[in-house]
Amino acid sequence: MIETSGEEYSAQNAPNLTPEIAIAHLRSPDLSLRYYAAWWLGKFRVSQLEAIDALVAALEDEADRTELGGYPLRRNAARALGKLGNLKAVPGLIKCLECSDFYVREAAAQSLAMLGDKTALPALIKLLDGGVEQAVQVPGLPHLTQPYTAVLEALGAMGATEAISLVEPFLQHSVPRLQCSAARAMYQLTQESIYGEFLVKVLATGDLKMRRVVLGDLGAIGYLDAAEAIAQAQVENSFKLIALKGLLEYQLPKQSDTFGISEQAIRVMNLMDSLL
Amino acid sequence: MDELIRAITTAETPSQLVTAVKNLAATKNPSAIPNLIAVFGYNNPEAAIVAVAALTELGEIAVPQLLDQIDDYNYGARAYSIRTLAAIADPRALDVLISTTIADFAPSVRRAAARGLGKIHWHKLDPTEAETGTNRALETLMFICQDTDWSIRYAAIVGLQALAQEDLVRLPILAQFQLMLTNDTEKAVRARVQLALAQ
């Protein structure tokens, strides 16, 4: 998942906002204030109901448009709603999956995955219509017809086993990043090591950018057999530590106060220690 | 010797550089120290790792020059210097490891320094100095247990676990571990505390 535009803001250079001011700014005549406020509410996890309602309303904004017909405010509102954890946002986000703006659809798919509400599954699955044949580059634009990476990752994270036969063909897609997203989802949906090993192989053969992305995938799915390969990967230690942290967390019971630590957890921590 | 050093400065490809550094490292000659340190700034990770290993093996004799030649303007080079100083564990590096642990802008360098703070060879100091030094290392590692970056807190625990070998500071470290076991927000950090307590 790649955060675009919104995260470029540095908190230090930003106008001083409070939740109340930010919510009010979502209806400001100044469009840049609206855009910034939507990002700010997500960044600072302002989860009060007024913020949710105002952001949901912003998903239908018509005022803020790019030259190409994009909806910047909708994008930021959709991203923020994923971080705020309120299922009230789900119907509005589902509607965004049909928005004409690719980046709104992408943000909505990512946020729906974070919210984890399964009522979104049919709408997410619908974006895979036409399968791999339809998953082609849009002429002149830097993206495919749909936000496939976000959709595949959402289906995997939400345990959409009914979508396995639709996800599987994307392992053969010509875009390497998409193959990895498919492998990541397939592992989550089937727990079969062949998909984890696919990612391990990319870790050894891909370029640096790809290796960083795959480390994120392996951490997200907690594929334990990748631990040593992660520790040895030709990538900055910070990325490796985050991936191993993901593996470690899968080895720890949900209720943390009383957990004992398993041999596997110790193995992962020893690798983490060696990367400090 | 001059020939080996010249081979480093005249290397035209990355692999020539690695070979040249390996050859110089193999001499185990202390007069190679400044040239080995200079390799940290060449932006060639493979060569730098060879230099780190060579300097670590040379040990305390390399410490004064390592301290003197830390590159404040090149974070990559600085990271290798700190890693080497942490590995040699000579107490003369204490001040540098403390300031790096607290204030370097690169988390990877801070983590390496924090880990190093736990393993300093205190017995090389006289007892009073050792006591002061151990306490300063403790204070530093305790301080970064509050850091917002989980990986810094993780490194702090690794450092504190090693430092707890010193009787002088064991009790406050155990108390800190208990505190983090209940209060730390990251499951991975709490797990590392458990591992430290079990060992």
GROMACS .gro file of C-alpha atoms in nm:
model
  475
    1MET     CA    1   0.000   0.000   0.000
    2ILE     CA    2   0.146   0.330  -0.104
    3GLU     CA    3   0.027   0.649   0.057
    4THR     CA    4   0.013   0.918  -0.204
    5SER     CA    5  -0.016   1.293  -0.179
    6GLY     CA    6  -0.165   1.340   0.168
    7GLU     CA    7   0.134   1.223   0.370
    8GLU     CA    8   0.363   1.480   0.214
    9TYR     CA    9   0.259   1.730   0.475
   10SER     CA   10   0.501   1.781   0.755
   11ALA     CA   11   0.321   1.817   1.085
   12GLN     CA   12   0.556   2.096   1.185
   13ASN     CA   13   0.475   2.323   0.893
   14ALA     CA   14   0.105   2.272   0.930
   15PRO     CA   15  -0.147   2.522   1.060
   16ASN     CA   16  -0.240   2.448   1.418
   17LEU     CA   17  -0.561   2.254   1.410
   18THR     CA   18  -0.789   2.119   1.676
   19PRO     CA   19  -1.047   1.850   1.600
   20GLU     CA   20  -1.322   2.112   1.603
   21ILE     CA   21  -1.139   2.344   1.365
   22ALA     CA   22  -1.047   2.058   1.133
   23ILE     CA   23  -1.408   1.939   1.116
   24ALA     CA   24  -1.520   2.295   1.040
   25HIS     CA   25  -1.248   2.327   0.773
   26LEU     CA   26  -1.400   2.033   0.585
   27ARG     CA   27  -1.670   2.280   0.482
   28SER     CA   28  -1.440   2.578   0.428
   29PRO     CA   29  -1.468   2.773   0.102
   30ASP     CA   30  -1.090   2.730   0.076
   31LEU     CA   31  -1.051   2.390  -0.093
   32SER     CA   32  -0.693   2.343   0.023
   33LEU     CA   33  -0.807   2.380   0.384
   34ARG     CA   34  -1.066   2.107   0.327
   35TYR     CA   35  -0.808   1.879   0.172
   36TYR     CA   36  -0.562   1.934   0.454
   37ALA     CA   37  -0.825   1.893   0.727
   38ALA     CA   38  -0.930   1.553   0.589
   39TRP     CA   39  -0.571   1.431   0.601
   40TRP     CA   40  -0.521   1.579   0.948
   41LEU     CA   41  -0.826   1.405   1.098
   42GLY     CA   42  -0.693   1.070   0.981
   43LYS     CA   43  -0.336   1.137   1.080
   44PHE     CA   44  -0.430   1.233   1.435
   45ARG     CA   45  -0.696   0.964   1.465
   46VAL     CA   46  -0.980   1.203   1.546
   47SER     CA   47  -1.253   0.943   1.575
   48GLN     CA   48  -1.538   1.143   1.723
   49LEU     CA   49  -1.871   1.106   1.547
   50GLU     CA   50  -1.873   1.460   1.406
   51ALA     CA   51  -1.546   1.386   1.228
   52ILE     CA   52  -1.677   1.059   1.083
   53ASP     CA   53  -1.995   1.225   0.959
   54ALA     CA   54  -1.810   1.517   0.803
   55LEU     CA   55  -1.561   1.285   0.630
   56VAL     CA   56  -1.839   1.059   0.502
   57ALA     CA   57  -2.006   1.370   0.359
   58ALA     CA   58  -1.673   1.465   0.197
   59LEU     CA   59  -1.676   1.133   0.009
   60GLU     CA   60  -1.940   1.296  -0.213
   61ASP     CA   61  -1.758   1.626  -0.259
   62GLU     CA   62  -1.796   1.783  -0.603
   63ALA     CA   63  -1.607   2.108  -0.546
   64ASP     CA   64  -1.246   1.989  -0.537
   65ARG     CA   65  -1.145   1.858  -0.882
   66THR     CA   66  -0.814   1.805  -1.062
   67GLU     CA   67  -0.752   1.881  -1.430
   68LEU     CA   68  -0.805   1.513  -1.504
   69GLY     CA   69  -1.134   1.495  -1.319
   70GLY     CA   70  -0.994   1.349  -0.998
   71TYR     CA   71  -1.140   1.415  -0.655
   72PRO     CA   72  -0.858   1.507  -0.415
   73LEU     CA   73  -1.080   1.568  -0.113
   74ARG     CA   74  -1.262   1.238  -0.162
   75ARG     CA   75  -0.926   1.059  -0.175
   76ASN     CA   76  -0.812   1.207   0.154
   77ALA     CA   77  -1.147   1.154   0.321
   78ALA     CA   78  -1.148   0.788   0.214
   79ARG     CA   79  -0.794   0.740   0.346
   80ALA     CA   80  -0.879   0.905   0.677
   81LEU     CA   81  -1.190   0.695   0.732
   82GLY     CA   82  -0.987   0.375   0.714
   83LYS     CA   83  -0.777   0.495   1.005
   84LEU     CA   84  -1.067   0.596   1.227
   85GLY     CA   85  -1.213   0.249   1.273
   86ASN     CA   86  -1.582   0.342   1.253
   87LEU     CA   87  -1.797   0.105   1.047
   88LYS     CA   88  -2.040   0.387   0.980
   89ALA     CA   89  -1.804   0.477   0.695
   90VAL     CA   90  -1.848   0.143   0.516
   91PRO     CA   91  -2.149   0.221   0.291
   92GLY     CA   92  -1.994   0.547   0.171
   93LEU     CA   93  -1.662   0.376   0.103
   94ILE     CA   94  -1.835   0.095  -0.087
   95LYS     CA   95  -1.994   0.360  -0.306
   96CYS     CA   96  -1.649   0.508  -0.366
   97LEU     CA   97  -1.541   0.179  -0.526
   98GLU     CA   98  -1.745   0.294  -0.827
   99CYS     CA   99  -1.599   0.645  -0.838
  100SER     CA  100  -1.454   0.753  -1.172
  101ASP     CA  101  -1.128   0.853  -0.997
  102PHE     CA  102  -0.887   0.558  -0.971
  103TYR     CA  103  -0.724   0.700  -0.658
  104VAL     CA  104  -1.057   0.729  -0.479
  105ARG     CA  105  -1.128   0.365  -0.559
  106GLU     CA  106  -0.780   0.269  -0.439
  107ALA     CA  107  -0.812   0.462  -0.112
  108ALA     CA  108  -1.158   0.316  -0.051
  109ALA     CA  109  -1.034  -0.041  -0.107
  110GLN     CA  110  -0.744   0.014   0.132
  111SER     CA  111  -0.968   0.165   0.397
  112LEU     CA  112  -1.231  -0.104   0.365
  113ALA     CA  113  -0.955  -0.359   0.424
  114MET     CA  114  -0.854  -0.173   0.739
  115LEU     CA  115  -1.213  -0.161   0.862
  116GLY     CA  116  -1.250  -0.532   0.784
  117ASP     CA  117  -1.626  -0.526   0.735
  118LYS     CA  118  -1.725  -0.818   0.517
  119THR     CA  119  -2.030  -0.645   0.371
  120ALA     CA  120  -1.777  -0.475   0.141
  121LEU     CA  121  -1.664  -0.803  -0.015
  122PRO     CA  122  -1.910  -0.823  -0.308
  123ALA     CA  123  -1.821  -0.469  -0.418
  124LEU     CA  124  -1.448  -0.538  -0.385
  125ILE     CA  125  -1.477  -0.865  -0.576
  126LYS     CA  126  -1.666  -0.682  -0.850
  127LEU     CA  127  -1.355  -0.475  -0.922
  128LEU     CA  128  -1.188  -0.796  -1.042
  129ASP     CA  129  -1.451  -0.832  -1.317
  130GLY     CA  130  -1.293  -0.936  -1.643
  131GLY     CA  131  -1.001  -1.096  -1.459
  132VAL     CA  132  -0.643  -1.063  -1.572
  133GLU     CA  133  -0.740  -0.974  -1.930
  134GLN     CA  134  -0.905  -0.653  -1.812
  135ALA     CA  135  -0.620  -0.568  -1.576
  136VAL     CA  136  -0.425  -0.355  -1.820
  137GLN     CA  137  -0.255  -0.019  -1.810
  138VAL     CA  138  -0.480   0.282  -1.872
  139PRO     CA  139  -0.325   0.457  -2.175
  140GLY     CA  140  -0.128   0.764  -2.071
  141LEU     CA  141  -0.180   0.710  -1.698
  142PRO     CA  142   0.052   0.552  -1.443
  143HIS     CA  143  -0.199   0.293  -1.321
  144LEU     CA  144  -0.405  -0.006  -1.429
  145THR     CA  145  -0.780  -0.003  -1.488
  146GLN     CA  146  -0.852  -0.087  -1.125
  147PRO     CA  147  -0.652  -0.065  -0.800
  148TYR     CA  148  -0.582  -0.438  -0.817
  149THR     CA  149  -0.307  -0.439  -0.556
  150ALA     CA  150  -0.534  -0.278  -0.300
  151VAL     CA  151  -0.825  -0.506  -0.391
  152LEU     CA  152  -0.619  -0.827  -0.370
  153GLU     CA  153  -0.466  -0.721  -0.040
  154ALA     CA  154  -0.811  -0.638   0.096
  155LEU     CA  155  -0.955  -0.974  -0.006
  156GLY     CA  156  -0.662  -1.153   0.158
  157ALA     CA  157  -0.677  -0.949   0.477
  158MET     CA  158  -1.052  -0.997   0.506
  159GLY     CA  159  -1.034  -1.373   0.455
  160ALA     CA  160  -1.250  -1.376   0.142
  161THR     CA  161  -1.205  -1.744   0.063
  162GLU     CA  162  -1.493  -1.724  -0.184
  163ALA     CA  163  -1.267  -1.511  -0.405
  164ILE     CA  164  -0.977  -1.760  -0.425
  165SER     CA  165  -1.051  -1.861  -0.785
  166LEU     CA  166  -1.058  -1.494  -0.886
  167VAL     CA  167  -0.736  -1.403  -0.702
  168GLU     CA  168  -0.532  -1.700  -0.819
  169PRO     CA  169  -0.499  -1.599  -1.190
  170PHE     CA  170  -0.329  -1.274  -1.084
  171LEU     CA  171  -0.023  -1.480  -0.990
  172GLN     CA  172   0.038  -1.485  -1.367
  173HIS     CA  173  -0.015  -1.113  -1.425
  174SER     CA  174   0.264  -0.939  -1.613
  175VAL     CA  175   0.318  -0.677  -1.340
  176PRO     CA  176   0.549  -0.824  -1.073
  177ARG     CA  177   0.397  -0.615  -0.795
  178LEU     CA  178   0.057  -0.760  -0.875
  179GLN     CA  179   0.192  -1.115  -0.869
  180CYS     CA  180   0.318  -1.047  -0.519
  181SER     CA  181  -0.014  -0.905  -0.405
  182ALA     CA  182  -0.185  -1.216  -0.539
  183ALA     CA  183   0.065  -1.443  -0.362
  184ARG     CA  184   0.019  -1.248  -0.041
  185ALA     CA  185  -0.361  -1.282  -0.061
  186MET     CA  186  -0.344  -1.648  -0.163
  187TYR     CA  187  -0.127  -1.727   0.137
  188GLN     CA  188  -0.372  -1.555   0.368
  189LEU     CA  189  -0.667  -1.737   0.211
  190THR     CA  190  -0.511  -2.085   0.193
  191GLN     CA  191  -0.213  -2.084   0.435
  192GLU     CA  192  -0.024  -2.282   0.172
  193SER     CA  193   0.351  -2.233   0.189
  194ILE     CA  194   0.392  -2.231  -0.191
  195TYR     CA  195   0.263  -1.871  -0.189
  196GLY     CA  196   0.493  -1.767   0.093
  197GLU     CA  197   0.785  -1.923  -0.094
  198PHE     CA  198   0.688  -1.725  -0.404
  199LEU     CA  199   0.744  -1.406  -0.204
  200VAL     CA  200   1.071  -1.537  -0.060
  201LYS     CA  201   1.193  -1.596  -0.413
  202VAL     CA  202   1.111  -1.239  -0.514
  203LEU     CA  203   1.300  -1.122  -0.206
  204ALA     CA  204   1.612  -1.288  -0.346
  205THR     CA  205   1.567  -1.187  -0.710
  206GLY     CA  206   1.378  -0.857  -0.722
  207ASP     CA  207   1.529  -0.510  -0.735
  208LEU     CA  208   1.570  -0.304  -0.419
  209LYS     CA  209   1.230  -0.137  -0.437
  210MET     CA  210   1.062  -0.471  -0.494
  211ARG     CA  211   1.252  -0.629  -0.205
  212ARG     CA  212   1.124  -0.359   0.029
  213VAL     CA  213   0.767  -0.413  -0.087
  214VAL     CA  214   0.794  -0.789  -0.045
  215LEU     CA  215   0.931  -0.747   0.306
  216GLY     CA  216   0.609  -0.560   0.381
  217ASP     CA  217   0.407  -0.847   0.234
  218LEU     CA  218   0.590  -1.111   0.436
  219GLY     CA  219   0.550  -0.912   0.755
  220ALA     CA  220   0.180  -0.860   0.687
  221ILE     CA  221   0.112  -1.231   0.639
  222GLY     CA  222   0.349  -1.346   0.914
  223TYR     CA  223   0.512  -1.614   0.700
  224LEU     CA  224   0.745  -1.767   0.958
  225ASP     CA  225   0.953  -1.977   0.718
  226ALA     CA  226   1.079  -1.654   0.563
  227ALA     CA  227   1.250  -1.539   0.884
  228GLU     CA  228   1.609  -1.624   0.786
  229ALA     CA  229   1.561  -1.505   0.429
  230ILE     CA  230   1.433  -1.173   0.563
  231ALA     CA  231   1.731  -1.134   0.797
  232GLN     CA  232   1.972  -1.197   0.510
  233ALA     CA  233   1.796  -0.990   0.244
  234GLN     CA  234   1.993  -0.712   0.075
  235VAL     CA  235   1.774  -0.435   0.219
  236GLU     CA  236   1.815  -0.172   0.490
  237ASN     CA  237   1.784  -0.314   0.841
  238SER     CA  238   1.486  -0.094   0.927
  239PHE     CA  239   1.272  -0.269   0.664
  240LYS     CA  240   1.388  -0.610   0.782
  241LEU     CA  241   1.308  -0.527   1.144
  242ILE     CA  242   0.954  -0.423   1.054
  243ALA     CA  243   0.900  -0.744   0.857
  244LEU     CA  244   1.034  -0.959   1.141
  245LYS     CA  245   0.817  -0.769   1.386
  246GLY     CA  246   0.520  -0.876   1.172
  247LEU     CA  247   0.634  -1.239   1.192
  248LEU     CA  248   0.687  -1.210   1.565
  249GLU     CA  249   0.341  -1.071   1.626
  250TYR     CA  250   0.187  -1.372   1.454
  251GLN     CA  251   0.371  -1.593   1.702
  252LEU     CA  252   0.231  -1.414   2.006
  253PRO     CA  253  -0.112  -1.490   2.149
  254LYS     CA  254  -0.380  -1.223   2.122
  255GLN     CA  255  -0.402  -1.168   2.496
  256SER     CA  256  -0.061  -1.032   2.567
  257ASP     CA  257  -0.042  -0.999   2.946
  258THR     CA  258   0.002  -1.367   3.010
  259PHE     CA  259   0.171  -1.490   2.696
  260GLY     CA  260   0.452  -1.734   2.716
  261ILE     CA  261   0.707  -1.706   2.439
  262SER     CA  262   0.744  -1.991   2.195
  263GLU     CA  263   1.062  -2.125   2.041
  264GLN     CA  264   0.956  -1.965   1.711
  265ALA     CA  265   0.910  -1.627   1.872
  266ILE     CA  266   1.257  -1.651   2.029
  267ARG     CA  267   1.404  -1.748   1.693
  268VAL     CA  268   1.255  -1.436   1.534
  269MET     CA  269   1.372  -1.211   1.818
  270ASN     CA  270   1.727  -1.347   1.793
  271LEU     CA  271   1.727  -1.248   1.428
  272MET     CA  272   1.592  -0.904   1.516
  273ASP     CA  273   1.865  -0.857   1.777
  274SER     CA  274   2.127  -0.930   1.513
  275LEU     CA  275   1.993  -0.648   1.296
  276LEU     CA  276   2.023  -0.372   1.557
  277MET     CA  277   5.190  -0.176   0.267
  278ASP     CA  278   5.196   0.141   0.057
  279GLU     CA  279   5.117  -0.074  -0.242
  280LEU     CA  280   4.810  -0.221  -0.070
  281ILE     CA  281   4.688   0.123   0.031
  282ARG     CA  282   4.739   0.258  -0.318
  283ALA     CA  283   4.530  -0.030  -0.453
  284ILE     CA  284   4.235   0.108  -0.253
  285THR     CA  285   4.266   0.462  -0.379
  286THR     CA  286   4.313   0.354  -0.739
  287ALA     CA  287   4.038   0.088  -0.748
  288GLU     CA  288   3.821   0.155  -1.050
  289THR     CA  289   3.531  -0.084  -0.990
  290PRO     CA  290   3.337  -0.179  -0.677
  291SER     CA  291   3.473  -0.533  -0.687
  292GLN     CA  292   3.832  -0.409  -0.725
  293LEU     CA  293   3.772  -0.199  -0.415
  294VAL     CA  294   3.640  -0.496  -0.218
  295THR     CA  295   3.943  -0.702  -0.315
  296ALA     CA  296   4.182  -0.421  -0.226
  297VAL     CA  297   4.018  -0.373   0.116
  298LYS     CA  298   4.031  -0.747   0.180
  299ASN     CA  299   4.401  -0.754   0.100
  300LEU     CA  300   4.473  -0.460   0.327
  301ALA     CA  301   4.260  -0.612   0.605
  302ALA     CA  302   4.451  -0.940   0.580
  303THR     CA  303   4.773  -0.769   0.690
  304LYS     CA  304   4.618  -0.699   1.033
  305ASN     CA  305   4.859  -0.408   1.042
  306PRO     CA  306   4.759  -0.116   1.269
  307SER     CA  307   4.905   0.133   1.022
  308ALA     CA  308   4.614   0.042   0.792
  309ILE     CA  309   4.360   0.180   1.042
  310PRO     CA  310   4.301   0.526   0.886
  311ASN     CA  311   4.259   0.376   0.541
  312LEU     CA  312   4.016   0.115   0.668
  313ILE     CA  313   3.810   0.386   0.835
  314ALA     CA  314   3.813   0.591   0.515
  315VAL     CA  315   3.647   0.296   0.337
  316PHE     CA  316   3.329   0.371   0.538
  317GLY     CA  317   3.281   0.680   0.325
  318TYR     CA  318   3.311   0.508  -0.013
  319ASN     CA  319   2.944   0.403  -0.030
  320ASN     CA  320   3.035   0.041  -0.096
  321PRO     CA  321   2.856  -0.174   0.166
  322GLU     CA  322   3.051  -0.490   0.091
  323ALA     CA  323   3.386  -0.316   0.130
  324ALA     CA  324   3.263  -0.137   0.443
  325ILE     CA  325   3.164  -0.465   0.607
  326VAL     CA  326   3.513  -0.603   0.543
  327ALA     CA  327   3.659  -0.288   0.701
  328VAL     CA  328   3.428  -0.313   1.004
  329ALA     CA  329   3.538  -0.674   1.063
  330ALA     CA  330   3.907  -0.585   1.022
  331LEU     CA  331   3.889  -0.288   1.260
  332THR     CA  332   3.691  -0.489   1.514
  333GLU     CA  333   3.958  -0.754   1.509
  334LEU     CA  334   4.232  -0.495   1.557
  335GLY     CA  335   4.030  -0.394   1.862
  336GLU     CA  336   4.119  -0.126   2.113
  337ILE     CA  337   4.422  -0.003   1.922
  338ALA     CA  338   4.179   0.127   1.656
  339VAL     CA  339   3.953   0.310   1.902
  340PRO     CA  340   4.123   0.652   1.921
  341GLN     CA  341   4.124   0.691   1.542
  342LEU     CA  342   3.770   0.557   1.510
  343LEU     CA  343   3.656   0.821   1.759
  344ASP     CA  344   3.858   1.093   1.593
  345GLN     CA  345   3.742   1.019   1.240
  346ILE     CA  346   3.366   0.990   1.290
  347ASP     CA  347   3.203   1.152   0.990
  348ASP     CA  348   2.942   1.398   1.114
  349TYR     CA  349   2.825   1.473   0.762
  350ASN     CA  350   2.787   1.126   0.616
  351TYR     CA  351   2.534   0.916   0.799
  352GLY     CA  352   2.626   0.597   0.613
  353ALA     CA  353   2.989   0.626   0.715
  354ARG     CA  354   2.897   0.722   1.069
  355ALA     CA  355   2.680   0.411   1.103
  356TYR     CA  356   2.981   0.190   1.027
  357SER     CA  357   3.197   0.376   1.278
  358ILE     CA  358   2.936   0.335   1.550
  359ARG     CA  359   2.886  -0.032   1.469
  360THR     CA  360   3.260  -0.090   1.492
  361LEU     CA  361   3.293   0.099   1.820
  362ALA     CA  362   2.996  -0.093   1.962
  363ALA     CA  363   3.156  -0.422   1.859
  364ILE     CA  364   3.496  -0.339   2.009
  365ALA     CA  365   3.315  -0.231   2.328
  366ASP     CA  366   3.601  -0.016   2.454
  367PRO     CA  367   3.482   0.220   2.731
  368ARG     CA  368   3.650   0.518   2.564
  369ALA     CA  369   3.360   0.509   2.316
  370LEU     CA  370   3.108   0.566   2.593
  371ASP     CA  371   3.047   0.937   2.532
  372VAL     CA  372   3.002   0.887   2.159
  373LEU     CA  373   2.770   0.591   2.207
  374ILE     CA  374   2.562   0.790   2.457
  375SER     CA  375   2.523   1.097   2.239
  376THR     CA  376   2.449   0.883   1.933
  377THR     CA  377   2.191   0.674   2.117
  378ILE     CA  378   2.006   0.984   2.228
  379ALA     CA  379   2.041   1.225   1.944
  380ASP     CA  380   2.147   1.081   1.610
  381PHE     CA  381   1.885   1.141   1.343
  382ALA     CA  382   1.922   0.795   1.188
  383PRO     CA  383   1.732   0.525   1.381
  384SER     CA  384   1.961   0.250   1.251
  385VAL     CA  385   2.263   0.424   1.403
  386ARG     CA  386   2.080   0.486   1.731
  387ARG     CA  387   1.985   0.118   1.756
  388ALA     CA  388   2.342   0.005   1.698
  389ALA     CA  389   2.470   0.248   1.962
  390ALA     CA  390   2.206   0.144   2.216
  391ARG     CA  391   2.294  -0.219   2.173
  392GLY     CA  392   2.662  -0.131   2.212
  393LEU     CA  393   2.600   0.057   2.536
  394GLY     CA  394   2.495  -0.267   2.702
  395LYS     CA  395   2.815  -0.451   2.622
  396ILE     CA  396   3.096  -0.213   2.711
  397HIS     CA  397   3.398  -0.373   2.879
  398TRP     CA  398   3.367  -0.191   3.211
  399HIS     CA  399   3.647  -0.396   3.371
  400LYS     CA  400   3.895  -0.193   3.165
  401LEU     CA  401   3.815   0.108   3.382
  402ASP     CA  402   3.907   0.160   3.744
  403PRO     CA  403   3.619   0.081   3.983
  404THR     CA  404   3.498   0.439   4.035
  405GLU     CA  405   3.501   0.517   3.665
  406ALA     CA  406   3.332   0.188   3.589
  407GLU     CA  407   3.054   0.272   3.833
  408THR     CA  408   2.997   0.617   3.685
  409GLY     CA  409   3.008   0.482   3.331
  410THR     CA  410   2.766   0.199   3.400
  411ASN     CA  411   2.523   0.442   3.554
  412ARG     CA  412   2.545   0.676   3.258
  413ALA     CA  413   2.480   0.389   3.018
  414LEU     CA  414   2.184   0.289   3.233
  415GLU     CA  415   2.044   0.641   3.238
  416THR     CA  416   2.073   0.667   2.858
  417LEU     CA  417   1.905   0.335   2.788
  418MET     CA  418   1.628   0.410   3.040
  419PHE     CA  419   1.569   0.741   2.867
  420ILE     CA  420   1.517   0.587   2.523
  421CYS     CA  421   1.272   0.334   2.666
  422GLN     CA  422   1.025   0.622   2.621
  423ASP     CA  423   1.108   0.677   2.254
  424THR     CA  424   0.814   0.692   2.014
  425ASP     CA  425   0.988   0.454   1.768
  426TRP     CA  426   0.926   0.092   1.876
  427SER     CA  427   1.254  -0.024   1.722
  428ILE     CA  428   1.450   0.215   1.946
  429ARG     CA  429   1.271   0.079   2.253
  430TYR     CA  430   1.343  -0.273   2.131
  431ALA     CA  431   1.714  -0.188   2.103
  432ALA     CA  432   1.701  -0.031   2.450
  433ILE     CA  433   1.580  -0.361   2.595
  434VAL     CA  434   1.857  -0.554   2.421
  435GLY     CA  435   2.107  -0.304   2.562
  436LEU     CA  436   1.956  -0.317   2.911
  437GLN     CA  437   1.948  -0.696   2.911
  438ALA     CA  438   2.324  -0.703   2.853
  439LEU     CA  439   2.385  -0.424   3.102
  440ALA     CA  440   2.191  -0.617   3.368
  441GLN     CA  441   2.498  -0.844   3.397
  442GLU     CA  442   2.639  -0.565   3.616
  443ASP     CA  443   2.516  -0.615   3.975
  444LEU     CA  444   2.522  -0.242   4.030
  445VAL     CA  445   2.235  -0.171   3.791
  446ARG     CA  446   2.042  -0.498   3.782
  447LEU     CA  447   1.759  -0.392   4.012
  448PRO     CA  448   1.657  -0.073   3.831
  449ILE     CA  449   1.673  -0.261   3.501
  450LEU     CA  450   1.441  -0.534   3.628
  451ALA     CA  451   1.203  -0.268   3.757
  452GLN     CA  452   1.209  -0.097   3.416
  453PHE     CA  453   1.134  -0.429   3.245
  454GLN     CA  454   0.832  -0.487   3.469
  455LEU     CA  455   0.706  -0.141   3.385
  456MET     CA  456   0.739  -0.196   3.011
  457LEU     CA  457   0.580  -0.539   3.036
  458THR     CA  458   0.259  -0.374   3.150
  459ASN     CA  459   0.277  -0.038   2.976
  460ASP     CA  460   0.444  -0.072   2.638
  461THR     CA  461   0.196  -0.039   2.353
  462GLU     CA  462   0.380  -0.277   2.119
  463LYS     CA  463   0.333  -0.649   2.159
  464ALA     CA  464   0.672  -0.714   1.996
  465VAL     CA  465   0.844  -0.491   2.252
  466ARG     CA  466   0.669  -0.661   2.542
  467ALA     CA  467   0.772  -0.998   2.401
  468ARG     CA  468   1.135  -0.885   2.392
  469VAL     CA  469   1.108  -0.780   2.756
  470GLN     CA  470   0.978  -1.126   2.841
  471LEU     CA  471   1.270  -1.283   2.662
  472ALA     CA  472   1.512  -1.058   2.852
  473LEU     CA  473   1.350  -1.153   3.183
  474ALA     CA  474   1.371  -1.523   3.098
  475GLN     CA  475   1.746  -1.510   3.038
   0.00000   0.00000   0.00000
